[in-house]
Amino acid sequence: MKPRLEESLAYLLDLRLRCRGNPDGIALVDRCLALLARAETADTTELQQLEVEIEALRVELADRFGPPRGFARH
């Protein structure tokens, strides 16, 4: 596993633990974990599809929580 991928995975797993008791939070983290898992073995076509799904997630989060103040894309 690449170091950046490992960092992202560790961050999301830690975030999932902090979301215990919050089904909506866990669902969002699980979505991100699924995207990360798919990206690890994705070909060019699937990477393009993942970009579409990531953008949809970004829009959903912005609608739900407002625009980001600053973020790191994992």
XYZ file of C-alpha atoms in Angstrom:
74
model
C 0.000 0.000 0.000
C 1.274 3.478 -0.845
C 2.052 5.835 2.076
C -0.597 8.392 1.055
C -3.193 5.648 0.678
C -2.241 4.300 4.106
C -2.636 7.789 5.612
C -6.045 8.202 4.028
C -7.171 4.783 5.199
C -5.936 5.429 8.745
C -7.705 8.808 8.801
C -11.010 7.343 7.599
C -10.853 4.427 10.033
C -10.168 6.828 12.905
C -13.027 9.035 11.734
C -15.320 6.004 11.587
C -14.527 5.220 15.229
C -15.273 8.811 16.215
C -18.631 8.595 14.406
C -19.867 5.684 16.522
C -23.490 6.267 17.423
C -24.002 8.521 14.391
C -25.439 6.397 11.553
C -25.277 9.263 9.033
C -21.632 9.931 9.835
C -20.734 6.257 9.590
C -22.536 5.997 6.236
C -20.528 8.914 4.832
C -17.230 7.464 6.061
C -18.153 4.057 4.661
C -18.855 5.669 1.291
C -15.408 7.232 1.348
C -13.803 3.933 2.352
C -15.547 2.194 -0.545
C -14.300 4.850 -2.991
C -10.780 4.495 -1.640
C -10.880 0.711 -1.956
C -12.115 0.928 -5.542
C -9.469 3.522 -6.460
C -6.625 1.257 -5.411
C -7.228 -1.158 -8.306
C -9.136 1.079 -10.734
C -8.276 1.344 -14.391
C -8.553 4.630 -16.294
C -12.252 4.237 -17.026
C -13.135 3.437 -13.437
C -10.965 6.311 -12.175
C -13.057 8.664 -14.311
C -16.235 7.186 -12.797
C -14.762 7.602 -9.326
C -14.082 11.272 -10.080
C -17.784 11.677 -10.950
C -18.811 9.964 -7.699
C -16.372 12.050 -5.653
C -17.773 15.238 -7.195
C -21.320 14.081 -6.387
C -20.247 13.448 -2.791
C -18.611 16.878 -2.622
C -21.823 18.545 -3.840
C -23.929 16.537 -1.395
C -21.705 17.508 1.530
C -21.669 21.173 0.491
C -25.475 21.172 0.264
C -25.740 19.486 3.628
C -23.059 21.331 5.604
C -22.264 24.430 3.555
C -19.167 25.177 1.524
C -15.884 23.875 2.893
C -13.623 26.279 4.743
C -10.654 24.314 3.498
C -10.123 20.627 3.026
C -7.639 17.943 2.083
C -8.752 15.593 -0.650
C -7.774 12.037 0.152
